[in-house]
């Protein structure tokens, strides 16, 4: 099955009130395993709303969302939470690392929430991931002592902790200088090629978008071109 299928996704805010507004007007999109897609569009076009829906953080008001062929509209909240934890990884513009935690502890977070494996296995996996993103030597450092680019590398490692099928990256390089942005992008691209992990990258950066497999543009709540 495809990793992601959106079939006529609609989203209205303030449903049932006088200010009810539809902001997504029927989005169709399919992503296969190993896709690396850039999602672009002007501010206010609905990218965040769409990402929240794909990330199972918010439900659509119309249409169907399938993850690995499973219709998420049929799932209750706890099943959705479980699917979100196992199938989807998140990287945000502001990394949201926990500053009181070390890099290793931050990478362990999704596994700690899941409680599916013993502590030593979680530590080992976190160290492997930190090694993969080039931060082995930093594993015992607090996130606050790292550069912006390093912090985003930790965030990428954390997003991979549960070996997700799909990583949603919302302007992960928007806050970085050109060189660091390039490094973080290339890291995600390499992981995409090595593991077949599917990536959906929201970006305003034309250079990075051009290096994705395809570009999808959202304008006024619709897919354009
Ligand atoms: P983008 O991420 O492309 O900037 P958003 O998804 O944030 O777009 O916003 C799309 C539209 O939905 C905008 O008009 C925005 O004001 C509106 N919107 C977003 N979130 C909410 C909300 N929680 N309640 C009401 N309107 C919202
Ligand atoms: P961005 O464009 O960077 O994605 P926004 O500034 O559009 O972010 O939105 C920031 C947050 O505010 C989002 O969580 C969005 O859902 C919410 N939001 C945006 N517009 C509205 C609105 N009109 N009413 C309520 N919440 C909104």
PDB file of C-alpha atoms and ligand atoms in Angstrom:
ATOM      1  CA  UNK A   1       0.000   0.000   0.000  1.00  0.00           C
ATOM      2  CA  UNK A   2       1.057   3.627  -0.416  1.00  0.00           C
ATOM      3  CA  UNK A   3       2.495   5.222   2.707  1.00  0.00           C
ATOM      4  CA  UNK A   4       0.077   8.131   2.447  1.00  0.00           C
ATOM      5  CA  UNK A   5      -3.160   8.693   0.564  1.00  0.00           C
ATOM      6  CA  UNK A   6      -5.198  11.879   0.828  1.00  0.00           C
ATOM      7  CA  UNK A   7      -8.539  11.644  -0.892  1.00  0.00           C
ATOM      8  CA  UNK A   8     -10.551  14.877  -1.052  1.00  0.00           C
ATOM      9  CA  UNK A   9      -9.337  16.167   2.308  1.00  0.00           C
ATOM     10  CA  UNK A  10     -11.302  19.148   3.587  1.00  0.00           C
ATOM     11  CA  UNK A  11     -10.869  21.152   6.749  1.00  0.00           C
ATOM     12  CA  UNK A  12     -13.116  23.782   8.241  1.00  0.00           C
ATOM     13  CA  UNK A  13     -12.385  25.733  11.389  1.00  0.00           C
ATOM     14  CA  UNK A  14     -15.025  26.961  13.829  1.00  0.00           C
ATOM     15  CA  UNK A  15     -17.550  24.418  12.566  1.00  0.00           C
ATOM     16  CA  UNK A  16     -21.116  25.216  13.523  1.00  0.00           C
ATOM     17  CA  UNK A  17     -20.375  28.836  14.414  1.00  0.00           C
ATOM     18  CA  UNK A  18     -21.097  31.979  12.393  1.00  0.00           C
ATOM     19  CA  UNK A  19     -17.378  32.228  11.510  1.00  0.00           C
ATOM     20  CA  UNK A  20     -17.074  28.688  10.122  1.00  0.00           C
ATOM     21  CA  UNK A  21     -14.438  28.775   7.382  1.00  0.00           C
ATOM     22  CA  UNK A  22     -13.213  26.047   5.079  1.00  0.00           C
ATOM     23  CA  UNK A  23      -9.435  26.348   4.599  1.00  0.00           C
ATOM     24  CA  UNK A  24      -8.718  23.060   2.747  1.00  0.00           C
ATOM     25  CA  UNK A  25     -11.035  22.464  -0.189  1.00  0.00           C
ATOM     26  CA  UNK A  26     -10.401  18.871  -1.266  1.00  0.00           C
ATOM     27  CA  UNK A  27      -6.745  17.838  -1.258  1.00  0.00           C
ATOM     28  CA  UNK A  28      -5.687  14.713  -3.170  1.00  0.00           C
ATOM     29  CA  UNK A  29      -2.160  13.436  -2.689  1.00  0.00           C
ATOM     30  CA  UNK A  30      -0.385  10.088  -2.735  1.00  0.00           C
ATOM     31  CA  UNK A  31       3.077   9.322  -1.420  1.00  0.00           C
ATOM     32  CA  UNK A  32       4.862   6.051  -2.011  1.00  0.00           C
ATOM     33  CA  UNK A  33       7.617   4.512   0.029  1.00  0.00           C
ATOM     34  CA  UNK A  34      10.872   6.395  -0.552  1.00  0.00           C
ATOM     35  CA  UNK A  35       9.245   9.583  -1.871  1.00  0.00           C
ATOM     36  CA  UNK A  36      10.854  12.872  -0.891  1.00  0.00           C
ATOM     37  CA  UNK A  37       8.335  15.629  -1.478  1.00  0.00           C
ATOM     38  CA  UNK A  38       8.560  19.401  -1.037  1.00  0.00           C
ATOM     39  CA  UNK A  39       5.319  21.105   0.049  1.00  0.00           C
ATOM     40  CA  UNK A  40       5.364  24.787  -0.812  1.00  0.00           C
ATOM     41  CA  UNK A  41       2.886  27.635  -0.812  1.00  0.00           C
ATOM     42  CA  UNK A  42       2.343  31.137   0.516  1.00  0.00           C
ATOM     43  CA  UNK A  43       1.685  31.855   4.169  1.00  0.00           C
ATOM     44  CA  UNK A  44      -1.940  31.153   5.063  1.00  0.00           C
ATOM     45  CA  UNK A  45      -2.446  28.704   2.179  1.00  0.00           C
ATOM     46  CA  UNK A  46      -3.107  25.771   4.505  1.00  0.00           C
ATOM     47  CA  UNK A  47       0.233  23.934   4.777  1.00  0.00           C
ATOM     48  CA  UNK A  48       0.249  23.744   8.576  1.00  0.00           C
ATOM     49  CA  UNK A  49      -3.372  22.678   8.639  1.00  0.00           C
ATOM     50  CA  UNK A  50      -2.599  19.913   6.143  1.00  0.00           C
ATOM     51  CA  UNK A  51       0.489  18.809   8.059  1.00  0.00           C
ATOM     52  CA  UNK A  52      -1.493  18.617  11.298  1.00  0.00           C
ATOM     53  CA  UNK A  53      -4.021  16.380   9.549  1.00  0.00           C
ATOM     54  CA  UNK A  54      -1.399  14.123   7.945  1.00  0.00           C
ATOM     55  CA  UNK A  55       0.402  13.948  11.308  1.00  0.00           C
ATOM     56  CA  UNK A  56      -2.833  12.768  12.964  1.00  0.00           C
ATOM     57  CA  UNK A  57      -2.789  15.768  15.286  1.00  0.00           C
ATOM     58  CA  UNK A  58      -6.077  17.057  13.901  1.00  0.00           C
ATOM     59  CA  UNK A  59      -8.928  15.373  12.024  1.00  0.00           C
ATOM     60  CA  UNK A  60     -10.197  16.507   8.633  1.00  0.00           C
ATOM     61  CA  UNK A  61     -13.809  17.614   8.309  1.00  0.00           C
ATOM     62  CA  UNK A  62     -14.134  15.789   4.982  1.00  0.00           C
ATOM     63  CA  UNK A  63     -12.352  13.271   2.781  1.00  0.00           C
ATOM     64  CA  UNK A  64     -10.213  10.290   3.657  1.00  0.00           C
ATOM     65  CA  UNK A  65      -6.672   9.936   5.007  1.00  0.00           C
ATOM     66  CA  UNK A  66      -4.982   6.558   4.654  1.00  0.00           C
ATOM     67  CA  UNK A  67      -1.657   5.671   6.274  1.00  0.00           C
ATOM     68  CA  UNK A  68      -0.120   2.459   4.930  1.00  0.00           C
ATOM     69  CA  UNK A  69      -3.508   1.677   3.424  1.00  0.00           C
ATOM     70  CA  UNK A  70      -5.349   2.033   6.725  1.00  0.00           C
ATOM     71  CA  UNK A  71      -8.293   4.450   6.746  1.00  0.00           C
ATOM     72  CA  UNK A  72      -7.588   6.646   9.766  1.00  0.00           C
ATOM     73  CA  UNK A  73     -11.187   7.862   9.841  1.00  0.00           C
ATOM     74  CA  UNK A  74     -12.115   4.445  11.207  1.00  0.00           C
ATOM     75  CA  UNK A  75      -9.698   4.700  14.137  1.00  0.00           C
ATOM     76  CA  UNK A  76     -10.445   5.957  17.633  1.00  0.00           C
ATOM     77  CA  UNK A  77      -8.229   8.427  19.441  1.00  0.00           C
ATOM     78  CA  UNK A  78      -6.007   5.859  21.151  1.00  0.00           C
ATOM     79  CA  UNK A  79      -5.447   3.940  17.911  1.00  0.00           C
ATOM     80  CA  UNK A  80      -4.583   7.232  16.213  1.00  0.00           C
ATOM     81  CA  UNK A  81      -2.091   8.074  18.955  1.00  0.00           C
ATOM     82  CA  UNK A  82      -0.477   4.661  18.566  1.00  0.00           C
ATOM     83  CA  UNK A  83      -0.272   5.029  14.783  1.00  0.00           C
ATOM     84  CA  UNK A  84       1.167   8.541  15.123  1.00  0.00           C
ATOM     85  CA  UNK A  85       3.862   7.253  17.482  1.00  0.00           C
ATOM     86  CA  UNK A  86       4.901   4.351  15.263  1.00  0.00           C
ATOM     87  CA  UNK A  87       4.325   5.447  11.678  1.00  0.00           C
ATOM     88  CA  UNK A  88       5.190   9.151  11.770  1.00  0.00           C
ATOM     89  CA  UNK A  89       8.210  11.187  12.811  1.00  0.00           C
ATOM     90  CA  UNK A  90       8.175  14.955  13.249  1.00  0.00           C
ATOM     91  CA  UNK A  91      10.816  17.634  12.721  1.00  0.00           C
ATOM     92  CA  UNK A  92       9.779  21.238  13.350  1.00  0.00           C
ATOM     93  CA  UNK A  93      11.277  24.622  12.542  1.00  0.00           C
ATOM     94  CA  UNK A  94      12.006  25.158  16.195  1.00  0.00           C
ATOM     95  CA  UNK A  95      13.436  21.842  17.245  1.00  0.00           C
ATOM     96  CA  UNK A  96      11.475  21.496  20.530  1.00  0.00           C
ATOM     97  CA  UNK A  97      14.292  19.602  22.156  1.00  0.00           C
ATOM     98  CA  UNK A  98      14.052  19.426  25.917  1.00  0.00           C
ATOM     99  CA  UNK A  99      16.867  21.625  27.177  1.00  0.00           C
ATOM    100  CA  UNK A 100      17.238  19.839  30.504  1.00  0.00           C
ATOM    101  CA  UNK A 101      17.917  16.595  28.621  1.00  0.00           C
ATOM    102  CA  UNK A 102      21.066  15.410  26.911  1.00  0.00           C
ATOM    103  CA  UNK A 103      21.092  14.772  23.170  1.00  0.00           C
ATOM    104  CA  UNK A 104      20.787  11.037  23.881  1.00  0.00           C
ATOM    105  CA  UNK A 105      17.809  11.530  26.208  1.00  0.00           C
ATOM    106  CA  UNK A 106      16.072  13.702  23.625  1.00  0.00           C
ATOM    107  CA  UNK A 107      16.488  10.994  20.980  1.00  0.00           C
ATOM    108  CA  UNK A 108      15.161   8.439  23.470  1.00  0.00           C
ATOM    109  CA  UNK A 109      11.971  10.466  24.114  1.00  0.00           C
ATOM    110  CA  UNK A 110       9.678   8.737  21.581  1.00  0.00           C
ATOM    111  CA  UNK A 111      10.885   5.355  22.829  1.00  0.00           C
ATOM    112  CA  UNK A 112      10.340   6.360  26.472  1.00  0.00           C
ATOM    113  CA  UNK A 113       6.772   7.340  25.621  1.00  0.00           C
ATOM    114  CA  UNK A 114       6.258   4.014  23.853  1.00  0.00           C
ATOM    115  CA  UNK A 115       7.863   1.886  26.609  1.00  0.00           C
ATOM    116  CA  UNK A 116       8.217  -0.912  24.089  1.00  0.00           C
ATOM    117  CA  UNK A 117      11.847  -1.835  24.828  1.00  0.00           C
ATOM    118  CA  UNK A 118      14.262  -2.046  27.739  1.00  0.00           C
ATOM    119  CA  UNK A 119      16.403   0.962  28.747  1.00  0.00           C
ATOM    120  CA  UNK A 120      19.646  -0.464  27.404  1.00  0.00           C
ATOM    121  CA  UNK A 121      18.066  -1.090  23.998  1.00  0.00           C
ATOM    122  CA  UNK A 122      16.709   2.468  23.919  1.00  0.00           C
ATOM    123  CA  UNK A 123      20.126   3.880  24.774  1.00  0.00           C
ATOM    124  CA  UNK A 124      21.795   1.739  22.160  1.00  0.00           C
ATOM    125  CA  UNK A 125      19.330   2.821  19.493  1.00  0.00           C
ATOM    126  CA  UNK A 126      19.702   6.494  20.463  1.00  0.00           C
ATOM    127  CA  UNK A 127      23.492   6.194  20.231  1.00  0.00           C
ATOM    128  CA  UNK A 128      23.274   4.541  16.811  1.00  0.00           C
ATOM    129  CA  UNK A 129      21.058   7.360  15.568  1.00  0.00           C
ATOM    130  CA  UNK A 130      23.297  10.054  17.030  1.00  0.00           C
ATOM    131  CA  UNK A 131      26.211   8.323  15.338  1.00  0.00           C
ATOM    132  CA  UNK A 132      24.288   8.389  12.058  1.00  0.00           C
ATOM    133  CA  UNK A 133      23.677  12.146  12.293  1.00  0.00           C
ATOM    134  CA  UNK A 134      27.313  12.756  13.188  1.00  0.00           C
ATOM    135  CA  UNK A 135      26.854  13.650  16.835  1.00  0.00           C
ATOM    136  CA  UNK A 136      28.311  10.672  18.733  1.00  0.00           C
ATOM    137  CA  UNK A 137      30.634  12.895  20.704  1.00  0.00           C
ATOM    138  CA  UNK A 138      27.768  15.133  21.756  1.00  0.00           C
ATOM    139  CA  UNK A 139      25.456  12.530  23.179  1.00  0.00           C
ATOM    140  CA  UNK A 140      25.918  13.615  26.794  1.00  0.00           C
ATOM    141  CA  UNK A 141      25.690  17.325  26.010  1.00  0.00           C
ATOM    142  CA  UNK A 142      22.629  19.341  26.803  1.00  0.00           C
ATOM    143  CA  UNK A 143      20.750  20.529  23.734  1.00  0.00           C
ATOM    144  CA  UNK A 144      21.270  24.127  24.825  1.00  0.00           C
ATOM    145  CA  UNK A 145      25.029  23.816  24.284  1.00  0.00           C
ATOM    146  CA  UNK A 146      24.677  22.899  20.637  1.00  0.00           C
ATOM    147  CA  UNK A 147      24.482  25.006  17.483  1.00  0.00           C
ATOM    148  CA  UNK A 148      21.172  25.377  15.630  1.00  0.00           C
ATOM    149  CA  UNK A 149      22.305  22.916  12.972  1.00  0.00           C
ATOM    150  CA  UNK A 150      23.373  20.362  15.573  1.00  0.00           C
ATOM    151  CA  UNK A 151      20.076  20.742  17.393  1.00  0.00           C
ATOM    152  CA  UNK A 152      18.197  20.024  14.166  1.00  0.00           C
ATOM    153  CA  UNK A 153      20.365  16.934  13.657  1.00  0.00           C
ATOM    154  CA  UNK A 154      19.281  15.751  17.096  1.00  0.00           C
ATOM    155  CA  UNK A 155      15.681  16.466  16.080  1.00  0.00           C
ATOM    156  CA  UNK A 156      16.160  14.365  12.927  1.00  0.00           C
ATOM    157  CA  UNK A 157      17.612  11.514  15.006  1.00  0.00           C
ATOM    158  CA  UNK A 158      14.660  11.788  17.399  1.00  0.00           C
ATOM    159  CA  UNK A 159      12.198  11.707  14.487  1.00  0.00           C
ATOM    160  CA  UNK A 160      13.753   8.396  13.391  1.00  0.00           C
ATOM    161  CA  UNK A 161      13.686   6.788  16.839  1.00  0.00           C
ATOM    162  CA  UNK A 162      10.607   4.658  16.174  1.00  0.00           C
ATOM    163  CA  UNK A 163      11.702   3.887  12.602  1.00  0.00           C
ATOM    164  CA  UNK A 164       8.702   5.708  11.093  1.00  0.00           C
ATOM    165  CA  UNK A 165       7.432   5.188   7.543  1.00  0.00           C
ATOM    166  CA  UNK A 166       6.835   8.906   7.069  1.00  0.00           C
ATOM    167  CA  UNK A 167       8.735  11.919   8.385  1.00  0.00           C
ATOM    168  CA  UNK A 168       6.934  15.275   8.397  1.00  0.00           C
ATOM    169  CA  UNK A 169       9.417  18.137   8.407  1.00  0.00           C
ATOM    170  CA  UNK A 170       7.893  21.600   8.826  1.00  0.00           C
ATOM    171  CA  UNK A 171      10.481  24.164   7.716  1.00  0.00           C
ATOM    172  CA  UNK A 172      13.251  22.303   9.542  1.00  0.00           C
ATOM    173  CA  UNK A 173      15.914  24.513   7.975  1.00  0.00           C
ATOM    174  CA  UNK A 174      13.989  27.808   8.112  1.00  0.00           C
ATOM    175  CA  UNK A 175      15.968  28.990  11.089  1.00  0.00           C
ATOM    176  CA  UNK A 176      19.445  27.951   9.937  1.00  0.00           C
ATOM    177  CA  UNK A 177      22.253  29.591   7.980  1.00  0.00           C
ATOM    178  CA  UNK A 178      22.731  28.362   4.408  1.00  0.00           C
ATOM    179  CA  UNK A 179      25.493  25.880   5.193  1.00  0.00           C
ATOM    180  CA  UNK A 180      23.685  24.300   8.168  1.00  0.00           C
ATOM    181  CA  UNK A 181      20.408  24.221   6.209  1.00  0.00           C
ATOM    182  CA  UNK A 182      22.201  22.397   3.429  1.00  0.00           C
ATOM    183  CA  UNK A 183      23.738  19.887   5.845  1.00  0.00           C
ATOM    184  CA  UNK A 184      20.440  19.117   7.570  1.00  0.00           C
ATOM    185  CA  UNK A 185      18.674  18.756   4.215  1.00  0.00           C
ATOM    186  CA  UNK A 186      21.375  16.428   2.854  1.00  0.00           C
ATOM    187  CA  UNK A 187      21.200  14.354   6.026  1.00  0.00           C
ATOM    188  CA  UNK A 188      17.465  13.821   5.509  1.00  0.00           C
ATOM    189  CA  UNK A 189      18.036  13.037   1.837  1.00  0.00           C
ATOM    190  CA  UNK A 190      20.669  10.410   2.706  1.00  0.00           C
ATOM    191  CA  UNK A 191      18.417   8.790   5.287  1.00  0.00           C
ATOM    192  CA  UNK A 192      15.614   8.782   2.722  1.00  0.00           C
ATOM    193  CA  UNK A 193      17.857   6.911   0.278  1.00  0.00           C
ATOM    194  CA  UNK A 194      19.379   4.538   2.821  1.00  0.00           C
ATOM    195  CA  UNK A 195      16.219   3.481   4.625  1.00  0.00           C
ATOM    196  CA  UNK A 196      13.487   4.238   2.129  1.00  0.00           C
ATOM    197  CA  UNK A 197      11.864   6.532   4.707  1.00  0.00           C
ATOM    198  CA  UNK A 198       9.292   8.785   3.042  1.00  0.00           C
ATOM    199  CA  UNK A 199       9.768  12.526   3.676  1.00  0.00           C
ATOM    200  CA  UNK A 200       7.317  15.395   3.364  1.00  0.00           C
ATOM    201  CA  UNK A 201       9.242  18.649   3.673  1.00  0.00           C
ATOM    202  CA  UNK A 202       7.513  22.007   4.046  1.00  0.00           C
ATOM    203  CA  UNK A 203       9.923  24.642   2.811  1.00  0.00           C
ATOM    204  CA  UNK A 204      10.100  28.134   1.383  1.00  0.00           C
ATOM    205  CA  UNK A 205      13.604  27.423   0.045  1.00  0.00           C
ATOM    206  CA  UNK A 206      13.546  27.019  -3.758  1.00  0.00           C
ATOM    207  CA  UNK A 207      17.045  25.530  -3.880  1.00  0.00           C
ATOM    208  CA  UNK A 208      16.176  22.764  -1.428  1.00  0.00           C
ATOM    209  CA  UNK A 209      12.793  22.143  -3.061  1.00  0.00           C
ATOM    210  CA  UNK A 210      14.511  21.666  -6.415  1.00  0.00           C
ATOM    211  CA  UNK A 211      16.547  18.852  -4.856  1.00  0.00           C
ATOM    212  CA  UNK A 212      13.427  16.928  -3.782  1.00  0.00           C
ATOM    213  CA  UNK A 213      11.785  14.242  -5.951  1.00  0.00           C
ATOM    214  CA  UNK A 214       8.786  16.483  -6.572  1.00  0.00           C
ATOM    215  CA  UNK A 215       7.211  19.746  -5.509  1.00  0.00           C
ATOM    216  CA  UNK A 216       3.560  20.138  -4.531  1.00  0.00           C
ATOM    217  CA  UNK A 217       2.196  23.664  -4.177  1.00  0.00           C
ATOM    218  CA  UNK A 218      -0.770  24.575  -2.004  1.00  0.00           C
ATOM    219  CA  UNK A 219      -2.537  27.831  -2.839  1.00  0.00           C
ATOM    220  CA  UNK A 220      -5.696  28.946  -1.026  1.00  0.00           C
ATOM    221  CA  UNK A 221      -6.376  25.460   0.299  1.00  0.00           C
ATOM    222  CA  UNK A 222      -6.033  23.687  -3.043  1.00  0.00           C
ATOM    223  CA  UNK A 223      -3.201  21.891  -4.784  1.00  0.00           C
ATOM    224  CA  UNK A 224      -1.973  24.075  -7.618  1.00  0.00           C
ATOM    225  CA  UNK A 225      -0.316  22.641 -10.689  1.00  0.00           C
TER     226      UNK A 225
HETATM  227  P1  LIG B   1       0.124  28.008   6.284  1.00  0.00           P
HETATM  228  O1  LIG B   1       0.724  26.943   7.144  1.00  0.00           O
HETATM  229  O2  LIG B   1       0.222  27.687   4.820  1.00  0.00           O
HETATM  230  O3  LIG B   1       0.629  29.356   6.604  1.00  0.00           O
HETATM  231  P2  LIG B   1      -2.261  27.573   7.838  1.00  0.00           P
HETATM  232  O4  LIG B   1      -2.668  26.159   7.692  1.00  0.00           O
HETATM  233  O5  LIG B   1      -1.552  27.991   9.085  1.00  0.00           O
HETATM  234  O6  LIG B   1      -1.451  28.010   6.549  1.00  0.00           O
HETATM  235  O7  LIG B   1      -3.561  28.483   7.702  1.00  0.00           O
HETATM  236  C1  LIG B   1      -4.511  28.317   6.651  1.00  0.00           C
HETATM  237  C2  LIG B   1      -5.728  29.201   6.948  1.00  0.00           C
HETATM  238  O8  LIG B   1      -6.405  28.644   8.080  1.00  0.00           O
HETATM  239  C3  LIG B   1      -5.364  30.621   7.330  1.00  0.00           C
HETATM  240  O9  LIG B   1      -6.369  31.456   6.800  1.00  0.00           O
HETATM  241  C4  LIG B   1      -5.398  30.605   8.842  1.00  0.00           C
HETATM  242  O10 LIG B   1      -5.682  31.873   9.345  1.00  0.00           O
HETATM  243  C5  LIG B   1      -6.506  29.617   9.110  1.00  0.00           C
HETATM  244  N1  LIG B   1      -6.347  28.891  10.393  1.00  0.00           N
HETATM  245  C6  LIG B   1      -5.288  28.124  10.741  1.00  0.00           C
HETATM  246  N2  LIG B   1      -5.483  27.585  11.947  1.00  0.00           N
HETATM  247  C7  LIG B   1      -6.683  28.013  12.369  1.00  0.00           C
HETATM  248  C8  LIG B   1      -7.447  27.808  13.555  1.00  0.00           C
HETATM  249  N3  LIG B   1      -7.006  27.034  14.559  1.00  0.00           N
HETATM  250  N4  LIG B   1      -8.655  28.421  13.630  1.00  0.00           N
HETATM  251  C9  LIG B   1      -9.116  29.192  12.636  1.00  0.00           C
HETATM  252  N5  LIG B   1      -8.451  29.419  11.495  1.00  0.00           N
HETATM  253  C10 LIG B   1      -7.247  28.851  11.365  1.00  0.00           C
HETATM  254  P1  LIG B   2       2.753  29.325   9.831  1.00  0.00           P
HETATM  255  O1  LIG B   2       2.204  30.156   8.719  1.00  0.00           O
HETATM  256  O2  LIG B   2       4.165  29.656  10.195  1.00  0.00           O
HETATM  257  O3  LIG B   2       2.539  27.868   9.637  1.00  0.00           O
HETATM  258  P2  LIG B   2       0.723  30.642  11.373  1.00  0.00           P
HETATM  259  O4  LIG B   2       1.284  31.898  11.894  1.00  0.00           O
HETATM  260  O5  LIG B   2      -0.155  30.627  10.169  1.00  0.00           O
HETATM  261  O6  LIG B   2       1.959  29.647  11.167  1.00  0.00           O
HETATM  262  O7  LIG B   2      -0.050  29.881  12.522  1.00  0.00           O
HETATM  263  C1  LIG B   2       0.531  29.608  13.764  1.00  0.00           C
HETATM  264  C2  LIG B   2      -0.496  28.830  14.605  1.00  0.00           C
HETATM  265  O8  LIG B   2      -1.689  29.613  14.779  1.00  0.00           O
HETATM  266  C3  LIG B   2      -0.934  27.544  13.935  1.00  0.00           C
HETATM  267  O9  LIG B   2      -1.036  26.537  14.916  1.00  0.00           O
HETATM  268  C4  LIG B   2      -2.284  27.855  13.340  1.00  0.00           C
HETATM  269  O10 LIG B   2      -3.126  26.705  13.321  1.00  0.00           O
HETATM  270  C5  LIG B   2      -2.815  28.905  14.292  1.00  0.00           C
HETATM  271  N1  LIG B   2      -3.677  29.864  13.586  1.00  0.00           N
HETATM  272  C6  LIG B   2      -3.404  30.457  12.404  1.00  0.00           C
HETATM  273  N2  LIG B   2      -4.418  31.247  12.014  1.00  0.00           N
HETATM  274  C7  LIG B   2      -5.351  31.162  12.999  1.00  0.00           C
HETATM  275  C8  LIG B   2      -6.639  31.757  13.203  1.00  0.00           C
HETATM  276  N3  LIG B   2      -7.185  32.571  12.308  1.00  0.00           N
HETATM  277  N4  LIG B   2      -7.315  31.427  14.315  1.00  0.00           N
HETATM  278  C9  LIG B   2      -6.779  30.599  15.209  1.00  0.00           C
HETATM  279  N5  LIG B   2      -5.584  30.004  15.077  1.00  0.00           N
HETATM  280  C10 LIG B   2      -4.871  30.277  13.991  1.00  0.00           C
END
